[in-house]
Coordinates of C-alpha atoms in Angstrom, one line a residue:
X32 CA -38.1 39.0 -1.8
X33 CA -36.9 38.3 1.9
X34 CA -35.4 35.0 3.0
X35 CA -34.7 34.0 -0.6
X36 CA -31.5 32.8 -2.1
X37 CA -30.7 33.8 -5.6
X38 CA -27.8 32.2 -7.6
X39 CA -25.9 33.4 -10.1
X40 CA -23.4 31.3 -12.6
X41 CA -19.8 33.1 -13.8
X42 CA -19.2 33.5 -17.5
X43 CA -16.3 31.1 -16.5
X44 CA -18.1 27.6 -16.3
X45 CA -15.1 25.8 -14.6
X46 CA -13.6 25.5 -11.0
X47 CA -10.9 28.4 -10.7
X48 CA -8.3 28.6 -7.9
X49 CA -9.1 31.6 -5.3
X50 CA -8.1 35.0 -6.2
X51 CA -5.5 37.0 -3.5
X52 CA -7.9 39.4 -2.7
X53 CA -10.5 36.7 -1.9
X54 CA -8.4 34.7 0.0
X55 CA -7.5 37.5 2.0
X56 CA -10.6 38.0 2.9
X57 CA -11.1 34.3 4.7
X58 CA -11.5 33.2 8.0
X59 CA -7.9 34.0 10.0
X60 CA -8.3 30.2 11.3
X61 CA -8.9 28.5 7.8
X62 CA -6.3 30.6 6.1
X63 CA -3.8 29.6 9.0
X64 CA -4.6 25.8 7.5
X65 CA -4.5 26.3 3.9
X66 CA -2.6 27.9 1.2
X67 CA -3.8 29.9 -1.3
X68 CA -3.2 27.6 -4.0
X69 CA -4.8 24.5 -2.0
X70 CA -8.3 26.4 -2.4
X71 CA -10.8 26.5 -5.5
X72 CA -14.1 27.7 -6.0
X73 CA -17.1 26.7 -7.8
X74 CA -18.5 29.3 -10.5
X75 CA -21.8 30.9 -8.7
X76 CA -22.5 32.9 -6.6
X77 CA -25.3 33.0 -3.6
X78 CA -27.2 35.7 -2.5
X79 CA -29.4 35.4 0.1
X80 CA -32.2 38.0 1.1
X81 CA -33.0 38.7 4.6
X82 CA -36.1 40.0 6.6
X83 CA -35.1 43.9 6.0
X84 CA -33.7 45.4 2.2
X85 CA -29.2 45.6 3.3
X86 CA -29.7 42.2 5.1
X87 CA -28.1 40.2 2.3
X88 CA -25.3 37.7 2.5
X89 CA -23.2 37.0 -0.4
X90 CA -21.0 33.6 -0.9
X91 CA -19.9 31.0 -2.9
X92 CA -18.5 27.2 -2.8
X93 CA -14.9 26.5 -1.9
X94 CA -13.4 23.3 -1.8
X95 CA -9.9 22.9 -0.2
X96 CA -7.6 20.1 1.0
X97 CA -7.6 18.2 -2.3
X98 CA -5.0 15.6 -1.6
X99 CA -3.6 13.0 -3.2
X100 CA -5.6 9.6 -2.5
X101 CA -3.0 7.2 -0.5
X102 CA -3.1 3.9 -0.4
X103 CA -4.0 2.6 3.4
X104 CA -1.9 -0.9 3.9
X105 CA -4.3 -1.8 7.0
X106 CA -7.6 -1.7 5.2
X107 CA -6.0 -2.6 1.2
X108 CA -8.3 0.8 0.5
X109 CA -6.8 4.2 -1.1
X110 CA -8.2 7.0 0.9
X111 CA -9.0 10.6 0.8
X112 CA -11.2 13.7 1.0
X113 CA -12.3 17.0 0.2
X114 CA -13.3 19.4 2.5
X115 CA -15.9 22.2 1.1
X116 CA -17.0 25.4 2.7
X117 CA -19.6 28.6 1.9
X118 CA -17.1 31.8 0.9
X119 CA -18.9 34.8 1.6
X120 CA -18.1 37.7 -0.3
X121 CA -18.4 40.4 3.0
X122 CA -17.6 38.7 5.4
X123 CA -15.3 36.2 7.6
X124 CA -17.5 35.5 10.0
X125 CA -19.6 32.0 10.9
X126 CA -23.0 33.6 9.6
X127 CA -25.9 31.2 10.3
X128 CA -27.8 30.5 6.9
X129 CA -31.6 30.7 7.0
X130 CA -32.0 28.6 3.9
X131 CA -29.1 25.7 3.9
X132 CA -26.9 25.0 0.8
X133 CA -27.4 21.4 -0.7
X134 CA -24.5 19.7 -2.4
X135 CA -23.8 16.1 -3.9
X136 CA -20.8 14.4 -5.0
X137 CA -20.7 11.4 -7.5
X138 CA -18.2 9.8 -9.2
X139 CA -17.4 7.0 -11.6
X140 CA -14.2 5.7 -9.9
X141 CA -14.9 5.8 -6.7
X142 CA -16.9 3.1 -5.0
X143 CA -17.2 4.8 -1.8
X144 CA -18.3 8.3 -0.9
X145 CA -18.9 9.6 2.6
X146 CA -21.6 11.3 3.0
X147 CA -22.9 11.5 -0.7
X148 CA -25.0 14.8 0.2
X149 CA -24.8 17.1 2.6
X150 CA -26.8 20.5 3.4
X151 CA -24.3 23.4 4.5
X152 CA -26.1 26.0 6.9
X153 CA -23.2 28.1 7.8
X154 CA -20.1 30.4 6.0
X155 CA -17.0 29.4 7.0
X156 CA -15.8 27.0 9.5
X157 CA -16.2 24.4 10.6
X158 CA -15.5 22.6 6.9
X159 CA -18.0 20.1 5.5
X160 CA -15.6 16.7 5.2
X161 CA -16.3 14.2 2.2
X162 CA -14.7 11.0 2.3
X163 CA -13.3 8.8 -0.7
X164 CA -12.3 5.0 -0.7
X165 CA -11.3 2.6 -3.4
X166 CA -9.5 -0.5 -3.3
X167 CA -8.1 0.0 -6.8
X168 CA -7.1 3.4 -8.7
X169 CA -4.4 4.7 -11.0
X170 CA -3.1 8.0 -11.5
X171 CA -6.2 9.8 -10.6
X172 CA -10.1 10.0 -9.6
X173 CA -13.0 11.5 -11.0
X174 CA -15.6 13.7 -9.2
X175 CA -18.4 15.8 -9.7
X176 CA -20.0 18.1 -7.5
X177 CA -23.5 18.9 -8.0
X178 CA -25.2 22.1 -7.1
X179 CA -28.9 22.9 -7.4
X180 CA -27.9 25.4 -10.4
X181 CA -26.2 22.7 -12.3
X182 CA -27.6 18.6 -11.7
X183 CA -24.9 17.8 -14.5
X184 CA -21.8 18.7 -11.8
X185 CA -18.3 19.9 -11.9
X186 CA -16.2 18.1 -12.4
X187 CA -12.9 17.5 -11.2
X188 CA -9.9 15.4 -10.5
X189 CA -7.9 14.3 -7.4
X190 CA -4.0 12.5 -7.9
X191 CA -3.5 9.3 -6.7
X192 CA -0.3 8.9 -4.9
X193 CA 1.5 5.9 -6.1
X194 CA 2.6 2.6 -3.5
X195 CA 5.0 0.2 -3.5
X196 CA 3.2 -3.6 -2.1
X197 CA 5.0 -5.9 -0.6
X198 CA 3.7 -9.0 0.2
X199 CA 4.4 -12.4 1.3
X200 CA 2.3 -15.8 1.5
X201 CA 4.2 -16.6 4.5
X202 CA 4.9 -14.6 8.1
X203 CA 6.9 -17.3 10.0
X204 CA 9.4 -19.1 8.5
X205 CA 12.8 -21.7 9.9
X206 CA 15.2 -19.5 10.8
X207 CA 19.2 -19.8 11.2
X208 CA 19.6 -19.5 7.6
X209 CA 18.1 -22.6 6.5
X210 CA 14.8 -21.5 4.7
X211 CA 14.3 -18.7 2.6
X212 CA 11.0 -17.4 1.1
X213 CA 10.1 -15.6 -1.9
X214 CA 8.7 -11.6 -1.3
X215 CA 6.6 -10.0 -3.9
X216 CA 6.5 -6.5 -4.8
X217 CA 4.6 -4.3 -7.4
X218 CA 3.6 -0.6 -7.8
X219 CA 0.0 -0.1 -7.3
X220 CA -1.7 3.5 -8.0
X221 CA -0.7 4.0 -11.8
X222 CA -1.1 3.0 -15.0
X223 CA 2.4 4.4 -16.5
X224 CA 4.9 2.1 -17.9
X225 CA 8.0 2.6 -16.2
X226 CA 9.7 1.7 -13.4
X227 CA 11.0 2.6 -9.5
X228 CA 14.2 2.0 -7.9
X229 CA 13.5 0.0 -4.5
X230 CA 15.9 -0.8 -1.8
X231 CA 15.4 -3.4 1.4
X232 CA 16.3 -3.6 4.6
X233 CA 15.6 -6.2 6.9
X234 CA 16.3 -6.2 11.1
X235 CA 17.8 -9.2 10.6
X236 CA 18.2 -11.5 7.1
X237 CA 19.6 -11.1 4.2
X238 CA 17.5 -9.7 1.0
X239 CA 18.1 -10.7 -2.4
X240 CA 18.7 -8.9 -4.2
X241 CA 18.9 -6.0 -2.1
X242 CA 18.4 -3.2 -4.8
X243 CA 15.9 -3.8 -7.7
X244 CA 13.6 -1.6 -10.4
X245 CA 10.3 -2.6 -10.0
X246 CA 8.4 -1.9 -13.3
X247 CA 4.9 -0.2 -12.7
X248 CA 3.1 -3.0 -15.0
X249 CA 4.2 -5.9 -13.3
X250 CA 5.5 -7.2 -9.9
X251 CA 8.9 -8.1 -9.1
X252 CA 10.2 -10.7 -6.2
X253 CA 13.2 -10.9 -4.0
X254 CA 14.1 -13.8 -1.5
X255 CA 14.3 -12.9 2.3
X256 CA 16.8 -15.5 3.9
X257 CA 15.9 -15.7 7.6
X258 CA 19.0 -15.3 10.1
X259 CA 18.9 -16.5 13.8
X260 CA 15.4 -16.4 15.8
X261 CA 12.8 -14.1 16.3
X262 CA 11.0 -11.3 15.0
X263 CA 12.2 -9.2 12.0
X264 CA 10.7 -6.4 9.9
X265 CA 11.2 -6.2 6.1
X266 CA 11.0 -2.2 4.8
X267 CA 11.5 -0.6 1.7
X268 CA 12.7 2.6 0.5
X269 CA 11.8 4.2 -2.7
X270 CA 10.6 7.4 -4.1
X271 CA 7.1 5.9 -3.3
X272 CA 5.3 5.0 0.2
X273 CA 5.8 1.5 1.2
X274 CA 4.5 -0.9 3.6
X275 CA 6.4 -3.3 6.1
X276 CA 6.1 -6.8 6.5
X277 CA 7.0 -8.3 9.7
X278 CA 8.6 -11.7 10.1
X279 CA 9.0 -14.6 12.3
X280 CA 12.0 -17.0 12.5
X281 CA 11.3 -20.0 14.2
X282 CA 13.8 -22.7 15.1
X283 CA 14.2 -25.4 12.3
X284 CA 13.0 -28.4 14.0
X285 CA 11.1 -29.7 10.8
X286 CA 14.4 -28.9 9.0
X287 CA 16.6 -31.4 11.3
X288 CA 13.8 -34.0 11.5
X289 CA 13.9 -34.1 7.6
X290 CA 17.6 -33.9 7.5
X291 CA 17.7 -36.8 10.3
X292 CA 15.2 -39.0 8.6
X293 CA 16.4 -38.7 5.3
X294 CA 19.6 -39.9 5.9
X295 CA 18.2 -42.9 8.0
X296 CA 16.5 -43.6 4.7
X297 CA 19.7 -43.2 2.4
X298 CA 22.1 -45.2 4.8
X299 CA 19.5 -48.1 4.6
X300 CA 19.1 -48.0 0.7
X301 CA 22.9 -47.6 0.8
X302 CA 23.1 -50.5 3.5
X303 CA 21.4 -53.2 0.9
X304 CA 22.9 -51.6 -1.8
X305 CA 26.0 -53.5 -1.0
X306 CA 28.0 -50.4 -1.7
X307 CA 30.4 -50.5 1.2
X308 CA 31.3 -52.8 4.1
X309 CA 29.7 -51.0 6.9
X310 CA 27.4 -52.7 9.5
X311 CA 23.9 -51.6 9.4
X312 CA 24.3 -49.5 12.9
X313 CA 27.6 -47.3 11.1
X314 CA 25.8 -47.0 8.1
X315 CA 22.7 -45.7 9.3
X316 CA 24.5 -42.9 11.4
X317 CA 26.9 -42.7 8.4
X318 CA 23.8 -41.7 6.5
X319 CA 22.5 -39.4 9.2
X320 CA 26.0 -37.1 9.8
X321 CA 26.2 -37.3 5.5
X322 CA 22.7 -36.1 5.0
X323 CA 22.3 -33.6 8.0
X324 CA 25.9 -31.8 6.8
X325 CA 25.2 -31.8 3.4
X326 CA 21.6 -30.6 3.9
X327 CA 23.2 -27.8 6.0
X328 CA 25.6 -26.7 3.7
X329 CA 23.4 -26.9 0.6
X330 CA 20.1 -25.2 2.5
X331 CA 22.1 -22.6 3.7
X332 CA 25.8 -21.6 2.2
X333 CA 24.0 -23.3 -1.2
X334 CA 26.6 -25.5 -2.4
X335 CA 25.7 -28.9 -3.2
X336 CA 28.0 -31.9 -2.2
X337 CA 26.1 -34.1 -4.5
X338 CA 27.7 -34.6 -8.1
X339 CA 24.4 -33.9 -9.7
X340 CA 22.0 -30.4 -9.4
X341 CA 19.0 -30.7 -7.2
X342 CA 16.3 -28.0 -7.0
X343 CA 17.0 -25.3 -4.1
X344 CA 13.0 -25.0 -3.3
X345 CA 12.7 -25.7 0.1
X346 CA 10.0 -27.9 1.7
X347 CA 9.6 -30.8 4.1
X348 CA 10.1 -33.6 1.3
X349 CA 12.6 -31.9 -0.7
X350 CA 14.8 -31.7 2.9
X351 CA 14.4 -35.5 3.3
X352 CA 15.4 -36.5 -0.2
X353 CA 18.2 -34.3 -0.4
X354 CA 19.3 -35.9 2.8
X355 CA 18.5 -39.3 0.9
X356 CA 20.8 -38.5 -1.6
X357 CA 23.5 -37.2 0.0
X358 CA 23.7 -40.2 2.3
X359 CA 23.0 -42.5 -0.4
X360 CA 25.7 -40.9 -2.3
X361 CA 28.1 -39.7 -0.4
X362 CA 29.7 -36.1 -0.9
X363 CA 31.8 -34.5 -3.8
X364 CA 34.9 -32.8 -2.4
X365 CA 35.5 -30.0 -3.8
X366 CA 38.6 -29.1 -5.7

């Protein structure tokens, strides 16, 4: 019957890769972009009748490009995509179809399929491009193709291509060594239970530790000490892509105010304490030098000049009643 399209399933009922003889017989331009072993095909087989008996075209469905999905740090999305195209048995050529080809992918994993369904009126190239997004897989993703000879679909897998995450609550930070912040990192992309060896490197800070393993079923965290002013990027090297985080060090004028006020507040308490002879001018910038040094040393070479341990977590509060104490106190020389 002319303008017809017959289809015809293989004995095999699953997705084979292209034979050498097939593949030799592609389009010079798509075989210059893909290997052999990058292509597959669906089991059937189109023929399509023409106005005159010799006029038939013969083809089937290839799907190529099947990448792993990555993980996209700007949009938090993994991302991929197949790329499908008619295979004709005769020919290499762009041969017009009179009748178009409908396909549909679905897929239980994915939440996000561009276009869904497509009609394919042509052999060869240009390829048909599906898109794939998810904000959260592991290992790998599900997908069936449906054909008009088979509304149950093929299906078939793509890899997910494990990350490594870093992450921070905090992008700007008091620099010159006195504030350091906690940096969180996990492997996102699989569901195994092991672990990766991850190194840092920052432009400027120190990072510790500056080696860990991160085990793939929950995060790890490192501290980023900031150094001088400015900008610096945090990066990560590991058998897995990372992202990078990007820094600000700003100068530590909350840090010196706290520091400054605090020991106002401890050479007053120390003052009417009675503990020492001092007017109430020397001890109130006794208190200030005392609390501003022994802030310094503590917030940033961490040694504590006080003869009992304080927490090291760093905030606006904890700077002025270190500062307190230490002018309050006085400092332990160390021996």
């Amino acid at each position: 019957v002319p303008n017809e399209t017959y289809i015809m399933r293989t004995e095999n009922k699953e997705i084979v890769n292209v034979d050498l003889n097939t593949y030799k017989r592609l389009n010079p331009e798509l075989k210059g972009l893909f290997e052999q072993k990058e292509i597959t095909l669906l089991p059937e087989t189109f023929i399509q009748t023409g106005e005159a008996v010799g006029n038939e075209l013969t083809y089937r469905i290839g799907i190529v490009s099947k990448q792993p999905l990555k993980y996209d740090f700007k949009n938090l999305k993994f991302l991929g995509s197949i790329k499908i195209f008619l295979l004709s048995e005769s020919s290499s050529q762009n041969e017009h179809l009179n009748i178009p080809v409908p396909i549909e992918i679905v897929s239980n994993d994915l939440n996000s399929i561009i276009p869904v369904s497509r009609d394919i009126d042509h052999l060869s190239i240009p390829l048909t491009e599906i898109a794939f997004e998810d904000p959260d897989l592991s290992d790998s993703a599900q997908i069936k193709i449906i054909t008009k000879s088979n509304p149950v679909g093929y299906e078939t897998y793509i890899k997910v291509e494990p990350s490594i995450e870093l992450s921070s609550s905090r992008r700007s930070f008091q620099g010159l060594g006195v504030q350091k912040i906690p940096i969180s990192i996990r492997v996102i992309g699989t569901s195994l239970r092991d672990s990766v060896k991850v190194s840092f490197n920052a432009e400027k800070g120190t990072i510790i530790p500056n080696t860990i393993y991160v085990h793939f079923q929950s995060p790890s965290i490192v501290e980023l000490r900031s150094e001088g002013l400015g900008m610096t990027k945090l990066t990560a090297s590991s058998a897995f892509n990372s992202n990078e985080l990007e820094f600000r060090y700003v100068f530590p004028w909350v840090f010196i105010l706290m520091a400054i006020v605090g020991g106002v507040i401890g050479g007053i308490a120390k003052y009417f304490s009675n503990q020492d002879k001092l007017t109430f001018l020397k001890s109130i910038i006794t208190g200030i030098v005392l609390g501003f040094f022994g802030s310094v040393v503590y917030y940033v070479l961490g040694y504590s000049l006080i003869q009992f341990e304080v927490s090291d977590i760093f905030n606006e509060f904890a700077v002025l009643g270190f500062s307190a104490l230490i002018a309050f106190f006085g400092v332990k020389v160390p021996t």
